[in-house]
JSON list of C-alpha atoms in Angstrom, two decimals:
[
{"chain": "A", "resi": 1, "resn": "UNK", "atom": "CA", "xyz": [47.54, 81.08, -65.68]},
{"chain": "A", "resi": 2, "resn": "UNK", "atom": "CA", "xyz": [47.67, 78.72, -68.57]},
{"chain": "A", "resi": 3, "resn": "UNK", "atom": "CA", "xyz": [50.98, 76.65, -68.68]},
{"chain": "A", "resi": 4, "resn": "UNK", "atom": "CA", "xyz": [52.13, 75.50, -72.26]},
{"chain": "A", "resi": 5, "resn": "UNK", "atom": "CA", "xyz": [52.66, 71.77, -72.95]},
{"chain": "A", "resi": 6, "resn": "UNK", "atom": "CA", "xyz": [55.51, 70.47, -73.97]},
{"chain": "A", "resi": 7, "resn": "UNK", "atom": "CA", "xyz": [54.48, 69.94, -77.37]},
{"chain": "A", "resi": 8, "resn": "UNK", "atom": "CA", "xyz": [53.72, 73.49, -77.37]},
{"chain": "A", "resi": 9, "resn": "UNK", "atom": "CA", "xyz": [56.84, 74.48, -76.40]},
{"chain": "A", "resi": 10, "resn": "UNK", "atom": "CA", "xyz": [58.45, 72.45, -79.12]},
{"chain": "A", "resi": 11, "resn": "UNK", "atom": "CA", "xyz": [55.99, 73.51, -81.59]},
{"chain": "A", "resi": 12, "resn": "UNK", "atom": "CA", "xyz": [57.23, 77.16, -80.78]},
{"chain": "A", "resi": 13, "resn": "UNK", "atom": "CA", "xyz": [61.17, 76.17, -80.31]},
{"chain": "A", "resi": 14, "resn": "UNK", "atom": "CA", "xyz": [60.99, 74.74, -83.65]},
{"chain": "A", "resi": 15, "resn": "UNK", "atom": "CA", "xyz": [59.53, 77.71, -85.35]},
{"chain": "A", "resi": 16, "resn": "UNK", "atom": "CA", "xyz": [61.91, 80.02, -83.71]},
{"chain": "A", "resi": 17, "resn": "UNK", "atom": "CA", "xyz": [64.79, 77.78, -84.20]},
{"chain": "A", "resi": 18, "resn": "UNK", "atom": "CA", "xyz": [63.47, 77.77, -88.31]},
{"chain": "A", "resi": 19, "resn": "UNK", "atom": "CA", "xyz": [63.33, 81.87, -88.36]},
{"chain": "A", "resi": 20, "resn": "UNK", "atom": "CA", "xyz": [67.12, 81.89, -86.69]},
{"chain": "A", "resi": 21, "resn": "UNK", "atom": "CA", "xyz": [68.67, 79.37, -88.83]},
{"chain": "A", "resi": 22, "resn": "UNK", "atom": "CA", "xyz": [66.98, 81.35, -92.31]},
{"chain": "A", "resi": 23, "resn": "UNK", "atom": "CA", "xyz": [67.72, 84.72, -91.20]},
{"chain": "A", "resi": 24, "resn": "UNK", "atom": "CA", "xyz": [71.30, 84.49, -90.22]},
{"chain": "A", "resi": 25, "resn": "UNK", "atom": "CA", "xyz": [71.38, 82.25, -93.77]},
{"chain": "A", "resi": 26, "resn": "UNK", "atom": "CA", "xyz": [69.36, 85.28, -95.76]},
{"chain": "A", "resi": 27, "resn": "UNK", "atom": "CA", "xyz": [71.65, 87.86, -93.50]},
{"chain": "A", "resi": 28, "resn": "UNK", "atom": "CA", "xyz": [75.44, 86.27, -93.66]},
{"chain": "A", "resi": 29, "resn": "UNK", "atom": "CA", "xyz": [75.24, 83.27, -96.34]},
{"chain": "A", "resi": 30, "resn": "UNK", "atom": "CA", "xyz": [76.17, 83.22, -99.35]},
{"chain": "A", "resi": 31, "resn": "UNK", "atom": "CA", "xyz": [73.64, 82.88, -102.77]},
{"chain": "A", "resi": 32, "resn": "UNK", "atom": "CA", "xyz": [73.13, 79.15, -102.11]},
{"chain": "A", "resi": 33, "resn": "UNK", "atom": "CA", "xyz": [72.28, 79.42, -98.81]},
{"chain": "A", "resi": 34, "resn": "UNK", "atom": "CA", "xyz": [70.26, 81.97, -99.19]},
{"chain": "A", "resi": 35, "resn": "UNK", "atom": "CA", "xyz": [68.25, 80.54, -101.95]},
{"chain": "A", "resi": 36, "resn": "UNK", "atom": "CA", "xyz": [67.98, 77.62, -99.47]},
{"chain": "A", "resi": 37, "resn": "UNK", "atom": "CA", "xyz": [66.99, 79.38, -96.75]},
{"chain": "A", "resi": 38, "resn": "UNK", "atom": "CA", "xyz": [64.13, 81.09, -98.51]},
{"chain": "A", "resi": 39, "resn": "UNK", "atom": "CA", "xyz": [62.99, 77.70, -99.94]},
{"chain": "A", "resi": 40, "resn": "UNK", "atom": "CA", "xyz": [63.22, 76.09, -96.12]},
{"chain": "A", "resi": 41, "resn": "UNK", "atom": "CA", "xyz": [61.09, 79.38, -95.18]},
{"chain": "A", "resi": 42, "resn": "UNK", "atom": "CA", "xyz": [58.59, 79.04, -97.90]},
{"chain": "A", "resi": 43, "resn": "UNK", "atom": "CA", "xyz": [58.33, 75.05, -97.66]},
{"chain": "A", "resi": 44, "resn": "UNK", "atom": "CA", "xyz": [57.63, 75.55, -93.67]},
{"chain": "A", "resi": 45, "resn": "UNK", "atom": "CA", "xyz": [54.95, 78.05, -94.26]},
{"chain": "A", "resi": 46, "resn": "UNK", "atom": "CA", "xyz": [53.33, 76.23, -96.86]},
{"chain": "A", "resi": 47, "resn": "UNK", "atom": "CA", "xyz": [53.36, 73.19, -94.16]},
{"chain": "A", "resi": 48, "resn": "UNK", "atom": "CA", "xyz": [51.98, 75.27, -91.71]},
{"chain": "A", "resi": 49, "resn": "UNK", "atom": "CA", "xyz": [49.10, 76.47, -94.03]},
{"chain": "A", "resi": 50, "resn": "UNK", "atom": "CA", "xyz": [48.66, 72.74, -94.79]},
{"chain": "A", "resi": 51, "resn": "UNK", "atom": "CA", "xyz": [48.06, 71.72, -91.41]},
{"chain": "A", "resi": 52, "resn": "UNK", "atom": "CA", "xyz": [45.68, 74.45, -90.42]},
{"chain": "A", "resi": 53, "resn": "UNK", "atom": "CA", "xyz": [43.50, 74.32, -94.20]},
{"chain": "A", "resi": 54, "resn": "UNK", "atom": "CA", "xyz": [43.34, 70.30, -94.79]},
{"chain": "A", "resi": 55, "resn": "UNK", "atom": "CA", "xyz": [41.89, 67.58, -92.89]},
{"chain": "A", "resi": 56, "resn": "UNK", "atom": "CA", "xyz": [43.94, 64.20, -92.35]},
{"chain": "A", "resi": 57, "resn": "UNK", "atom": "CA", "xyz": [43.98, 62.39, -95.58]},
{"chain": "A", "resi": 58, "resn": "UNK", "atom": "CA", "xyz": [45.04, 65.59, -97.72]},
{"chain": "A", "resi": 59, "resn": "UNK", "atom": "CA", "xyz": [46.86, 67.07, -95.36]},
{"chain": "A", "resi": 60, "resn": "UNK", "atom": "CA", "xyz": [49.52, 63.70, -95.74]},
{"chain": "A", "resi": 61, "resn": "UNK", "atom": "CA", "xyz": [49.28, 64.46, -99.90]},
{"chain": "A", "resi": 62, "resn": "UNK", "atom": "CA", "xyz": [50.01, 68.22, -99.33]},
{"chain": "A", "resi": 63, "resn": "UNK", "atom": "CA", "xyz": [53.03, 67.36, -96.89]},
{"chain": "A", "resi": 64, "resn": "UNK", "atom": "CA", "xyz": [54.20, 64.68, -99.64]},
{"chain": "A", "resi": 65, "resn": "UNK", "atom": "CA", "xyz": [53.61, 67.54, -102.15]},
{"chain": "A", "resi": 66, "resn": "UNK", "atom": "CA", "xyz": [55.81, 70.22, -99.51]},
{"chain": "A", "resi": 67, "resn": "UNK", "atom": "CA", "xyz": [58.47, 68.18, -99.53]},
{"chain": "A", "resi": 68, "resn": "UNK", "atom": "CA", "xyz": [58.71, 67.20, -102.75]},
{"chain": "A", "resi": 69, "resn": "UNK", "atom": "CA", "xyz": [58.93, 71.02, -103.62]},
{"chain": "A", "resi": 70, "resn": "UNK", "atom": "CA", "xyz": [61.83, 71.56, -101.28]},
{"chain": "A", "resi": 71, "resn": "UNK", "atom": "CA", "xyz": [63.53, 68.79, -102.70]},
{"chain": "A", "resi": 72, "resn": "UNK", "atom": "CA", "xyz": [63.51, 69.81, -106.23]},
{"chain": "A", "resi": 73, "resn": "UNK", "atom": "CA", "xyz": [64.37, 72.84, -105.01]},
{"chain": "A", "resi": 74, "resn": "UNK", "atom": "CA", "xyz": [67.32, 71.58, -103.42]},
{"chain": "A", "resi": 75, "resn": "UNK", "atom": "CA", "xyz": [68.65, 69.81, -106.71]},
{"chain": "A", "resi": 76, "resn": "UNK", "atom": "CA", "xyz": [68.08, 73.15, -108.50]},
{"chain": "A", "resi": 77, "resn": "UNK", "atom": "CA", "xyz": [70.15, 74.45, -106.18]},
{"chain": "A", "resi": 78, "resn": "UNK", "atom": "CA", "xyz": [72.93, 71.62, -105.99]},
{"chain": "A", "resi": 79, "resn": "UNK", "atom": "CA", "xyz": [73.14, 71.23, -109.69]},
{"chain": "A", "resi": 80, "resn": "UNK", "atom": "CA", "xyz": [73.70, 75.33, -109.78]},
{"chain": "A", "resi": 81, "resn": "UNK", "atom": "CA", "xyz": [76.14, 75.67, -106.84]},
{"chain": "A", "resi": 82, "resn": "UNK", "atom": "CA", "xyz": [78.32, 73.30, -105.57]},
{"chain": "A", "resi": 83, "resn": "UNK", "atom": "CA", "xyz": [78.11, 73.15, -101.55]},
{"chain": "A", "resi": 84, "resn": "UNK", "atom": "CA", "xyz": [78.83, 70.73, -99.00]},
{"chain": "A", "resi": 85, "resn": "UNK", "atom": "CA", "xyz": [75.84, 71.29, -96.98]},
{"chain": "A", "resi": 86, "resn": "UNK", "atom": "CA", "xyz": [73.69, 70.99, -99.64]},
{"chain": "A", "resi": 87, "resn": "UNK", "atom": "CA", "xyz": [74.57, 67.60, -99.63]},
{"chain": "A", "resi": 88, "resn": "UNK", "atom": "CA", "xyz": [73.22, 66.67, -96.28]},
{"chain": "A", "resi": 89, "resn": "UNK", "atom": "CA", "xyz": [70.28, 68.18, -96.64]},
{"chain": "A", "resi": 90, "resn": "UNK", "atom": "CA", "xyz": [69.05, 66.25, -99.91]},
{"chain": "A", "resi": 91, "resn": "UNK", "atom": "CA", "xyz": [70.12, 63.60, -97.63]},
{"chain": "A", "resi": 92, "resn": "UNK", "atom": "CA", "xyz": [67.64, 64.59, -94.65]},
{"chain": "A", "resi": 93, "resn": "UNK", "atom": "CA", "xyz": [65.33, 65.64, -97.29]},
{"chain": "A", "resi": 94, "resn": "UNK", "atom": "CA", "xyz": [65.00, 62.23, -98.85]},
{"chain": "A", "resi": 95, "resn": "UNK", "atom": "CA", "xyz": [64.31, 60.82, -94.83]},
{"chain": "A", "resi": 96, "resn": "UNK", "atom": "CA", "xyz": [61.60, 63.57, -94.69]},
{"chain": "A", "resi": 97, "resn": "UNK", "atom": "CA", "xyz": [60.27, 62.69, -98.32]},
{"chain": "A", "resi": 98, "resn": "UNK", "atom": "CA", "xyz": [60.52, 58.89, -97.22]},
{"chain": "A", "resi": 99, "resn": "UNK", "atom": "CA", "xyz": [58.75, 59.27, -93.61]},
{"chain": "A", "resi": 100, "resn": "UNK", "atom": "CA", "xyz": [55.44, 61.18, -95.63]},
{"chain": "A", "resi": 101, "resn": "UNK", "atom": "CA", "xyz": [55.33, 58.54, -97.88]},
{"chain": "A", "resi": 102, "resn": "UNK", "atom": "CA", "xyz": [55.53, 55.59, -95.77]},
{"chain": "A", "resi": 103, "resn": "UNK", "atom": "CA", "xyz": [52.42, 57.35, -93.73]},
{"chain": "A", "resi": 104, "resn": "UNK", "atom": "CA", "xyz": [50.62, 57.93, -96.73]},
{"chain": "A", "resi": 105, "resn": "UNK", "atom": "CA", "xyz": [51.15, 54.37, -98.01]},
{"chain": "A", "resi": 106, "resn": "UNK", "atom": "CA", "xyz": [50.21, 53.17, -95.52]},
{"chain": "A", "resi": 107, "resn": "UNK", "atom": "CA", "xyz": [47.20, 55.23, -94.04]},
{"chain": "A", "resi": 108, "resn": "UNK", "atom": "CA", "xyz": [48.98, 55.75, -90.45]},
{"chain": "A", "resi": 109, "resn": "UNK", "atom": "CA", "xyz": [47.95, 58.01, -88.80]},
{"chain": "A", "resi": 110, "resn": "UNK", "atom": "CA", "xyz": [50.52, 61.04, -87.34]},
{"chain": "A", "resi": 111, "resn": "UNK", "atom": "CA", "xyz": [51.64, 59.25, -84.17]},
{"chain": "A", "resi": 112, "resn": "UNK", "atom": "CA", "xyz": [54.90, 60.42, -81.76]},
{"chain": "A", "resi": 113, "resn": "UNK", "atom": "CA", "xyz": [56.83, 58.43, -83.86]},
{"chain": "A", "resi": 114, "resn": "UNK", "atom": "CA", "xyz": [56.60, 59.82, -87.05]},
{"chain": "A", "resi": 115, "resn": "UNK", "atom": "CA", "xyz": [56.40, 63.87, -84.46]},
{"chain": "A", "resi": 116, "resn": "UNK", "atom": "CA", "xyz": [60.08, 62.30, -83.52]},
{"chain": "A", "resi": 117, "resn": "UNK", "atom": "CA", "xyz": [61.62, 61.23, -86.71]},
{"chain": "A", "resi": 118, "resn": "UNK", "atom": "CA", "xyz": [59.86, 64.77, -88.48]},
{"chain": "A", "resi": 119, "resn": "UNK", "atom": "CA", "xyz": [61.62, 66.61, -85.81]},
{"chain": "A", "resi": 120, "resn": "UNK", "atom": "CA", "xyz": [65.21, 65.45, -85.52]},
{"chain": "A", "resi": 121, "resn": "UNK", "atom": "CA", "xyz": [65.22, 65.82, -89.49]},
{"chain": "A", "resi": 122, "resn": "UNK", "atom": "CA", "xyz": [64.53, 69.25, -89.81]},
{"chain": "A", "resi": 123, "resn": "UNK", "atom": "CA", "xyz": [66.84, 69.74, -87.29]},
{"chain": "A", "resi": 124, "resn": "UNK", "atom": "CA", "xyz": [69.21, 67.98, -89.31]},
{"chain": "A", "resi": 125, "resn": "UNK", "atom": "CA", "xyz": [68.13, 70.45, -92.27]},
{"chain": "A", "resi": 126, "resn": "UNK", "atom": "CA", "xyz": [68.53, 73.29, -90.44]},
{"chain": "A", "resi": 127, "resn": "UNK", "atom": "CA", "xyz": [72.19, 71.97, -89.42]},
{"chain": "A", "resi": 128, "resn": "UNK", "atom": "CA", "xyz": [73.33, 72.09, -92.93]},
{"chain": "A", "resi": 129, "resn": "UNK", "atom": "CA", "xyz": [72.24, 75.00, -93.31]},
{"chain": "A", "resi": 130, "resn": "UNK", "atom": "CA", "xyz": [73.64, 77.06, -90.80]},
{"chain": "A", "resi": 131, "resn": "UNK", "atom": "CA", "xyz": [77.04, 74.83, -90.98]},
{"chain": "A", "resi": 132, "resn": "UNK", "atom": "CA", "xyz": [77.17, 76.42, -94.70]},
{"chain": "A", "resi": 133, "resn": "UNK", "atom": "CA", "xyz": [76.22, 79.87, -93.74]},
{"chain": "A", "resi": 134, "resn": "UNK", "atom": "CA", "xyz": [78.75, 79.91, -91.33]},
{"chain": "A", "resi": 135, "resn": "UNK", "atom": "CA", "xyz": [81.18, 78.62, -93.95]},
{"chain": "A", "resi": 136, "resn": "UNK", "atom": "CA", "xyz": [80.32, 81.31, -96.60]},
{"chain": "A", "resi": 137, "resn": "UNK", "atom": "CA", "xyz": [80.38, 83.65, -93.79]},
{"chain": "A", "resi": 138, "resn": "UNK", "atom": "CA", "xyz": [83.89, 82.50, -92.38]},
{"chain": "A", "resi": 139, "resn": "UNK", "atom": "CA", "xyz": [84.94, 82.66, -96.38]},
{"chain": "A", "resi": 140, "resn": "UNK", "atom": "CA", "xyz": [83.45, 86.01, -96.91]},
{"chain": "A", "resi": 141, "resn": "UNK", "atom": "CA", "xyz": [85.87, 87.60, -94.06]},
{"chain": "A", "resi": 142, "resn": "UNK", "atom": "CA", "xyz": [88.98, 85.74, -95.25]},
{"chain": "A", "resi": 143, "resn": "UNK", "atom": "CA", "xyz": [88.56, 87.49, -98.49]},
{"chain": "A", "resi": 144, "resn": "UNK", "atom": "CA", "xyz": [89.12, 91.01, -97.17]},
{"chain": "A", "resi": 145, "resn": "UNK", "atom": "CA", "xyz": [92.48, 90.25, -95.50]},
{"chain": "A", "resi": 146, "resn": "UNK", "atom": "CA", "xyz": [93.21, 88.11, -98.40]},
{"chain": "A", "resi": 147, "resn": "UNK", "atom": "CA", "xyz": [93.52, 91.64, -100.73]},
{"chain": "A", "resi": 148, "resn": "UNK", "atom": "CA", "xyz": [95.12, 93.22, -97.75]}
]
C-alpha cells in the first residue's frame, strides 16, 4: 500500500480546493466572478503544464509569465466591473507576481519557503473569490423578493 506524502496531499487539496472555489464561482457568481474564475482556472492549468513541460530556469520565466497573465487579467476585469474582491486579489496577485520575481532575480531555487508563501496566497486568491461569489449569490436572491 503506498501512503501519500504530505506534500502530496497538499498538492491534491489545493487542486480540489481550486476546482470548488471556480465552479461554485462559474455556477452561482456573478459575470465578474465568473470571468475570474475562468482566468484562475486557465492561469492554474497553464502552471501546471509549466511545471510538467519546462526545466528549472524556464519554468521560473513561464510562472513570471502565468502570473503576469492573471494579473492583467484581473485589471481587465477591475477596470470593467467594480467588485470588492477583486481588490484583494490584485493585492495577493501582486505578492504572487513579487515572490516569482524575487526567485528569478535572484536564481533561488524553489525551496519550502517560497512552497509556503505560493500556497497561503492562492489561498488568499481563492478567498476573494468565493467571498464575492457568495456576495453576488446572496445579491442575486435578494432581488427576487425585492419584486415580490
Amino acid at each position: 500500500m503506498v501512503i501519500p506524502s504530505l506534500i502530496q496531499i497538499v498538492w491534491a487539496g489545493l487542486w480540489l480546493l481550486i476546482f470548488g472555489v471556480c465552479g461554485y464561482a462559474l455556477w452561482k457568481g456573478g459575470p465578474p466572478e465568473r470571468f475570474g474564475a475562468a482566468l484562475i482556472l486557465l492561469v492554474a492549468l497553464l502552471g501546471g503544464l509549466i511545471e510538467i513541460g519546462l526545466k528549472d530556469n524556464a519554468r521560473q520565466v513561464g510562472h513570471l509569465a502565468a502570473d503576469g497573465l492573471l494579473a492583467m487579467g484581473f485589471l481587465f476585469v477591475a477596470v470593467r466591473y467594480t467588485s470588492l474582491w477583486l481588490g484583494g486579489a490584485m493585492l495577493f496577485q501582486a505578492v504572487q507576481f513579487s515572490l516569482h520575481a524575487f526567485y528569478f532575480v535572484l536564481k533561488r531555487p524553489y525551496d519550502p519557503l517560497y512552497s509556503i508563501v505560493n500556497n497561503i496566497d492562492l489561498f488568499g486568491v481563492l478567498s476573494c473569490l468565493l467571498a464575492g461569489a457568495l456576495a453576488a449569490n446572496g445579491r442575486a436572491r435578494a432581488r427576487p423578493a425585492e419584486a415580490a
